[in-house]
Coordinates of C-alpha atoms in Angstrom, one line a residue:
X296 CA 0.0 0.0 0.0
X297 CA 1.4 3.5 -0.9
X298 CA 1.6 5.8 2.1
X299 CA -1.6 7.8 2.9
X300 CA -1.4 11.5 2.2
X301 CA -3.0 13.8 4.7
X302 CA -4.5 17.2 4.2
X303 CA -5.7 19.5 7.0
X304 CA -8.5 21.8 5.9
X305 CA -8.4 24.8 8.2
X306 CA -5.6 26.6 10.1
X307 CA -7.1 28.5 13.1
X308 CA -5.8 27.8 16.6
X309 CA -7.2 24.3 16.7
X310 CA -6.2 23.5 13.1
X311 CA -2.7 24.7 13.9
X312 CA -2.5 22.7 17.1
X313 CA -3.6 19.5 15.5
X314 CA -1.1 20.1 12.7
X315 CA 1.7 19.9 15.3
X316 CA 0.5 16.4 16.3
X317 CA -0.2 15.2 12.7
X318 CA 3.1 16.6 11.4
X319 CA 5.0 14.9 14.1
X320 CA 3.3 11.5 13.8
X321 CA 3.4 11.1 10.0
X322 CA 7.2 11.3 10.1
X323 CA 7.2 8.3 12.6
X324 CA 5.0 5.9 10.6
X325 CA 5.4 4.3 7.2
X326 CA 1.7 4.3 6.8
X327 CA 1.6 8.1 6.0
X328 CA 3.2 10.4 3.5
X329 CA 5.6 12.6 5.5
X330 CA 4.4 15.9 3.9
X331 CA 1.1 17.3 5.2
X332 CA -0.7 20.1 3.3
X333 CA -2.7 22.6 5.4
X334 CA -5.2 24.8 3.7
X335 CA -4.8 28.4 5.1
X336 CA -7.4 31.1 4.4
X337 CA -5.0 33.8 3.2
X338 CA -4.6 36.9 5.3
X339 CA -2.1 39.7 5.3
X340 CA -0.2 40.1 8.6
X341 CA 1.9 43.3 8.6
X342 CA 1.9 43.2 4.8
X343 CA 3.0 39.6 4.6
X344 CA 0.9 36.6 3.5
X345 CA 0.1 34.2 6.3
X346 CA 1.0 31.2 4.2
X347 CA 4.4 32.7 3.5
X348 CA 5.0 33.3 7.2
X349 CA 3.9 29.7 8.1
X350 CA 6.1 28.2 5.4
X351 CA 9.2 30.2 6.3
X352 CA 8.9 30.8 10.0
X353 CA 6.8 27.6 10.8
X354 CA 4.5 29.5 13.1
X355 CA 0.9 30.6 12.7
X356 CA 1.6 34.1 14.2
X357 CA -2.1 35.1 14.2
X358 CA -3.9 32.1 15.6
X359 CA -1.3 30.1 17.5
X360 CA 1.6 32.5 18.3
X361 CA 4.6 31.2 20.1
X362 CA 4.2 27.6 18.9
X363 CA 6.5 26.2 16.2
X364 CA 4.8 24.0 13.6
X365 CA 6.6 21.0 12.0
X366 CA 8.5 21.9 8.9
X367 CA 6.7 19.1 7.0
X368 CA 3.4 20.9 7.4
X369 CA 3.0 23.0 4.3
X370 CA 0.6 26.0 4.2
X371 CA -1.4 26.1 0.9
X372 CA -3.6 29.1 -0.1
X373 CA -5.8 27.3 -2.6
X374 CA -8.1 24.6 -1.0
X375 CA -8.4 22.5 -4.2
X376 CA -4.6 22.5 -4.5
X377 CA -4.2 21.6 -0.9
X378 CA -6.4 18.4 -1.2
X379 CA -4.9 17.2 -4.5
X380 CA -3.9 13.6 -4.1
X381 CA -5.0 13.4 -0.4
X382 CA -6.3 10.2 1.0
X383 CA -7.2 11.6 4.4
X384 CA -9.0 15.0 4.9
X385 CA -9.0 16.5 8.4
X386 CA -11.7 19.2 8.6
X387 CA -11.0 21.8 11.3
X388 CA -12.6 25.2 10.5
X389 CA -15.6 27.2 11.8
X390 CA -18.8 25.3 11.0
X391 CA -20.3 28.4 9.4
X392 CA -17.9 27.9 6.4
X393 CA -18.1 24.1 5.8
X394 CA -20.8 24.3 3.1
X395 CA -18.9 26.9 1.1
X396 CA -15.6 24.9 1.4
X397 CA -17.3 21.6 0.4
X398 CA -18.8 23.4 -2.7
X399 CA -15.2 24.3 -3.7
X400 CA -14.0 20.8 -3.2
X401 CA -16.6 18.9 -5.3
X402 CA -14.8 17.1 -8.1
X403 CA -11.4 17.6 -6.6
X404 CA -11.4 14.7 -4.0
X405 CA -9.3 11.6 -4.7
X406 CA -11.2 8.4 -5.2
X407 CA -11.4 6.4 -2.0
X408 CA -10.5 9.4 0.2
X409 CA -12.1 9.6 3.7
X410 CA -12.3 12.3 6.3
X411 CA -12.6 13.3 9.9
X412 CA -14.3 16.4 11.3
X413 CA -13.0 18.3 14.3
X414 CA -15.7 20.9 13.8
X415 CA -18.0 21.5 16.8
X416 CA -21.4 22.7 15.6
X417 CA -24.7 21.6 14.1
X418 CA -26.8 23.0 11.2
X419 CA -30.5 23.1 10.5
X420 CA -31.7 20.8 7.8
X421 CA -35.1 20.1 6.1
X422 CA -35.7 17.4 8.7
X423 CA -34.4 19.3 11.6
X424 CA -30.9 18.5 12.9
X425 CA -28.0 18.4 10.3
X426 CA -24.7 17.2 11.5
X427 CA -21.5 18.8 10.1
X428 CA -20.2 15.3 9.2
X429 CA -23.4 14.7 7.2
X430 CA -22.9 17.9 5.2
X431 CA -19.3 16.7 4.3
X432 CA -20.5 13.2 3.7
X433 CA -23.3 14.2 1.4
X434 CA -21.5 17.0 -0.5
X435 CA -18.2 15.1 -1.1
X436 CA -19.5 11.5 -1.1
X437 CA -16.8 10.3 1.4
X438 CA -17.0 8.5 4.7
X439 CA -16.5 10.9 7.7
X440 CA -15.5 10.2 11.3
X441 CA -15.4 12.8 14.0
X442 CA -13.0 13.9 16.8
X443 CA -14.4 15.7 19.9
X444 CA -13.0 16.2 23.4
X445 CA -11.8 18.4 26.1
X446 CA -9.2 19.9 23.9
X447 CA -8.4 23.5 24.4
X448 CA -6.1 24.2 21.4
X449 CA -3.3 26.0 23.2
X450 CA -3.0 23.3 25.9
X451 CA -2.9 20.7 23.1
X452 CA -0.2 22.7 21.3
X453 CA 1.8 22.9 24.6
X454 CA 1.6 19.1 24.9
X455 CA -0.3 19.2 28.2
X456 CA -2.0 15.8 28.8
X457 CA -5.6 15.5 27.6
X458 CA -8.0 12.9 26.2
X459 CA -10.2 13.0 23.2
X460 CA -12.8 10.8 21.5
X461 CA -12.9 9.6 17.9
X462 CA -16.4 8.5 16.7
X463 CA -16.4 6.4 13.6
X464 CA -18.8 4.3 11.6
X465 CA -15.8 2.4 10.0
X466 CA -13.7 0.6 12.6
X467 CA -10.6 0.5 10.3
X468 CA -10.8 4.3 9.8
X469 CA -11.0 4.7 13.6
X470 CA -7.7 2.9 14.1
X471 CA -6.0 4.9 11.3
X472 CA -7.0 8.1 12.9
X473 CA -5.8 6.9 16.3
X474 CA -2.4 6.2 14.7
X475 CA -2.4 9.5 12.9
X476 CA -3.2 11.6 16.0
X477 CA -2.5 9.8 19.3
X478 CA 0.6 10.8 21.3
X479 CA 1.5 10.1 24.9
X480 CA -0.2 13.4 25.9
X481 CA -3.1 13.3 23.4
X482 CA -4.9 10.1 24.4
X483 CA -7.6 8.8 22.0
X484 CA -10.5 6.5 22.7
X485 CA -12.4 5.2 19.6
X486 CA -16.1 4.6 19.8
X487 CA -18.7 3.7 17.2
X488 CA -21.4 6.0 18.5
X489 CA -20.4 8.6 16.0
X490 CA -23.5 10.8 15.9
X491 CA -23.6 11.2 19.7
X492 CA -19.9 12.1 19.9
X493 CA -20.6 14.9 17.3
X494 CA -23.8 16.2 19.0
X495 CA -21.9 16.4 22.3
X496 CA -19.2 18.6 20.6
X497 CA -21.9 21.0 19.4
X498 CA -24.3 21.2 22.3
X499 CA -21.7 21.7 25.1
X500 CA -20.9 25.1 23.6
X501 CA -24.5 26.2 24.3
X502 CA -24.1 25.1 27.9
X503 CA -20.8 27.0 28.1
X504 CA -22.7 30.2 27.1
X505 CA -25.0 29.6 30.1
X506 CA -21.9 29.1 32.3
X507 CA -20.5 32.4 31.1
X508 CA -23.7 34.2 32.0
X509 CA -23.4 32.7 35.5
X510 CA -19.9 34.1 35.8
X511 CA -21.0 37.5 34.5
X512 CA -23.7 37.7 37.1
X513 CA -21.4 36.5 39.9
X514 CA -23.5 33.5 40.7
X515 CA -20.5 31.3 41.8
X516 CA -19.5 27.7 41.3
X517 CA -22.5 26.0 42.9
X518 CA -24.8 27.7 40.3
X519 CA -22.3 26.9 37.5
X520 CA -22.3 23.2 38.6
X521 CA -26.1 23.2 38.2
X522 CA -25.8 24.7 34.7
X523 CA -23.3 21.9 33.8
X524 CA -25.5 19.2 35.2
X525 CA -28.8 20.4 33.7
X526 CA -27.0 21.1 30.5
X527 CA -25.7 17.5 30.4
X528 CA -29.2 16.3 30.9
X529 CA -30.4 18.4 28.0
X530 CA -27.5 17.2 25.8
X531 CA -28.4 13.5 26.5
X532 CA -32.1 14.1 25.9
X533 CA -31.4 15.9 22.7
X534 CA -29.1 13.1 21.4
X535 CA -31.7 10.5 22.2
X536 CA -34.4 12.4 20.3
X537 CA -32.4 13.2 17.2
X538 CA -29.7 10.6 16.7
X539 CA -30.4 8.2 13.9
X540 CA -28.9 5.2 15.7
X541 CA -28.8 4.0 19.3
X542 CA -27.3 6.3 21.8
X543 CA -24.9 4.8 24.4
X544 CA -25.1 6.4 27.8
X545 CA -21.4 5.6 28.2
X546 CA -20.5 8.0 25.4
X547 CA -21.4 10.9 27.7
X548 CA -18.7 9.7 30.1
X549 CA -16.1 9.9 27.4
X550 CA -13.9 13.0 26.8
X551 CA -16.4 14.3 24.2
X552 CA -19.1 14.4 26.8
X553 CA -18.7 15.4 30.4
X554 CA -15.0 16.2 30.2
X555 CA -15.4 18.6 27.2
X556 CA -18.5 20.1 29.0
X557 CA -16.5 20.9 32.2
X558 CA -13.5 22.3 30.3
X559 CA -15.6 24.5 28.1
X560 CA -17.7 25.8 31.0
X561 CA -14.5 26.9 32.9
X562 CA -12.3 27.9 30.0
X563 CA -12.9 28.4 26.3
X564 CA -14.1 31.3 24.2
X565 CA -17.9 30.7 24.6
X566 CA -17.7 31.1 28.3
X567 CA -15.4 34.1 28.2
X568 CA -17.4 36.1 25.6
X569 CA -20.7 35.3 27.4
X570 CA -19.3 36.6 30.7
X571 CA -18.3 39.8 28.9
X572 CA -21.8 40.0 27.3
X573 CA -23.3 40.3 30.8
X574 CA -20.6 42.8 32.1
X575 CA -20.4 45.1 29.1
X576 CA -23.9 45.1 27.7
X577 CA -22.4 44.7 24.2
X578 CA -23.8 42.3 21.6
X579 CA -22.3 38.9 21.0
X580 CA -21.2 40.0 17.5
X581 CA -19.4 43.1 18.8
X582 CA -17.6 41.0 21.5
X583 CA -16.7 38.3 19.0
X584 CA -15.0 41.0 16.8
X585 CA -13.3 42.6 19.8
X586 CA -12.1 39.5 21.7
X587 CA -11.5 36.6 19.3
X588 CA -8.8 37.8 16.9
X589 CA -10.8 36.6 13.9
X590 CA -12.1 33.4 15.4
X591 CA -15.8 32.5 15.5
X592 CA -18.0 31.6 18.4
X593 CA -20.0 28.4 18.1
X594 CA -22.3 28.5 21.1
X595 CA -24.8 31.3 20.3
X596 CA -25.2 30.1 16.7
X597 CA -25.6 26.5 17.8
X598 CA -28.3 27.7 20.3
X599 CA -30.2 29.4 17.4
X600 CA -30.1 26.2 15.2
X601 CA -31.2 24.0 18.1
X602 CA -34.0 26.5 19.0
X603 CA -35.4 26.3 15.5
X604 CA -35.4 22.5 15.6
X605 CA -37.0 22.3 19.1
X606 CA -39.7 24.9 18.0
X607 CA -40.4 22.9 14.9
X608 CA -40.9 19.8 17.0
X609 CA -43.0 21.7 19.6
X610 CA -40.8 20.7 22.5
X611 CA -39.3 24.0 23.7
X612 CA -40.5 23.4 27.2
X613 CA -38.4 20.2 27.6
X614 CA -35.1 22.1 27.0
X615 CA -35.4 25.3 29.2
X616 CA -31.6 25.9 29.4
X617 CA -31.0 25.7 25.6
X618 CA -34.0 27.9 25.0
X619 CA -33.0 30.5 27.6
X620 CA -29.5 30.8 26.1
X621 CA -31.0 31.4 22.7
X622 CA -33.5 34.0 24.0
X623 CA -30.8 35.9 26.0
X624 CA -28.5 36.0 23.0
X625 CA -31.0 36.9 20.3
X626 CA -34.3 38.0 21.7
X627 CA -33.4 40.4 24.5
X628 CA -34.5 38.2 27.4
X629 CA -32.9 39.6 30.6
X630 CA -29.8 37.6 31.5
X631 CA -30.9 37.5 35.1
X632 CA -33.8 35.2 34.1
X633 CA -31.3 32.4 33.6
X634 CA -31.7 31.7 37.3
X635 CA -35.5 31.3 36.8
X636 CA -34.8 28.7 34.2
X637 CA -32.6 26.8 36.6
X638 CA -35.1 27.0 39.5
X639 CA -37.9 25.7 37.4
X640 CA -36.0 23.1 35.4
X641 CA -37.8 19.7 35.2
X642 CA -36.2 16.9 37.2
X643 CA -36.4 14.6 34.2
X644 CA -36.7 15.2 30.5

């Protein structure tokens, strides 16, 4: 078998962090081609192209400053050029852009290629929930796995120990992704409950927005613990309602579930921006522009997509936390009413 060529589609902080791992691992295994293309959305940084900076200084100075990327990770400006000849596609970009990028890639994907999505988000489809992996799968006609976990990008780049979860529908692909991305400090568990893994990655960002509201209001750790617990309840209930296959309760105990939820509710951009939303009175969009250096928030938009789905199914009352987050972000509901949502939350969903 010729070595598998890997392409990373996306180069924000998470894309750059995972490129450190992939770039290091492909050099250690005969299974993979030692050169990794990384598609970079071109930007000018102090008059220089970001691709040029990455390829000469081996650092993404905008999204992951201070971290050297492996020299065998090559920044490519054109996405169709980046994927040329690739057997494995690693999707790691804001979910708002996945449809547009897939449209560009149609007809440029190598026969037999397969992918993995590191994208945390959901979309609204004609039948309700639309997973990002389904968008990729349908548009590009390839098999897609997912990777979700308690993986703050800078900590991964700094090689601090963490766990993550690969959800796959093809067991062989799961093992290939484990070999491609596992390191002593980036521990991977492979499960076949693929849709649940992905839903956890999207919904935990909504809960993190609620946690940020708590911090902004000064409610303390006890209240935040309630948000996390009730949020996990709503995540599990949502998954059981909307996943096509069986939902394993054990998946919520993997890194993609409770671990990612805790990490995101105490760190992460969704929590941070939501706290500022309460303290400054500025809109989510204003704060995103001010605080995130060009990155995108996932939580508020995910809450909007989930709200539409719940409204369509006439079950808004069963998901009071998700609904409150949406209404506070987009409908002017007073943020102090979050506590009312917690006080009146049903014991069971």
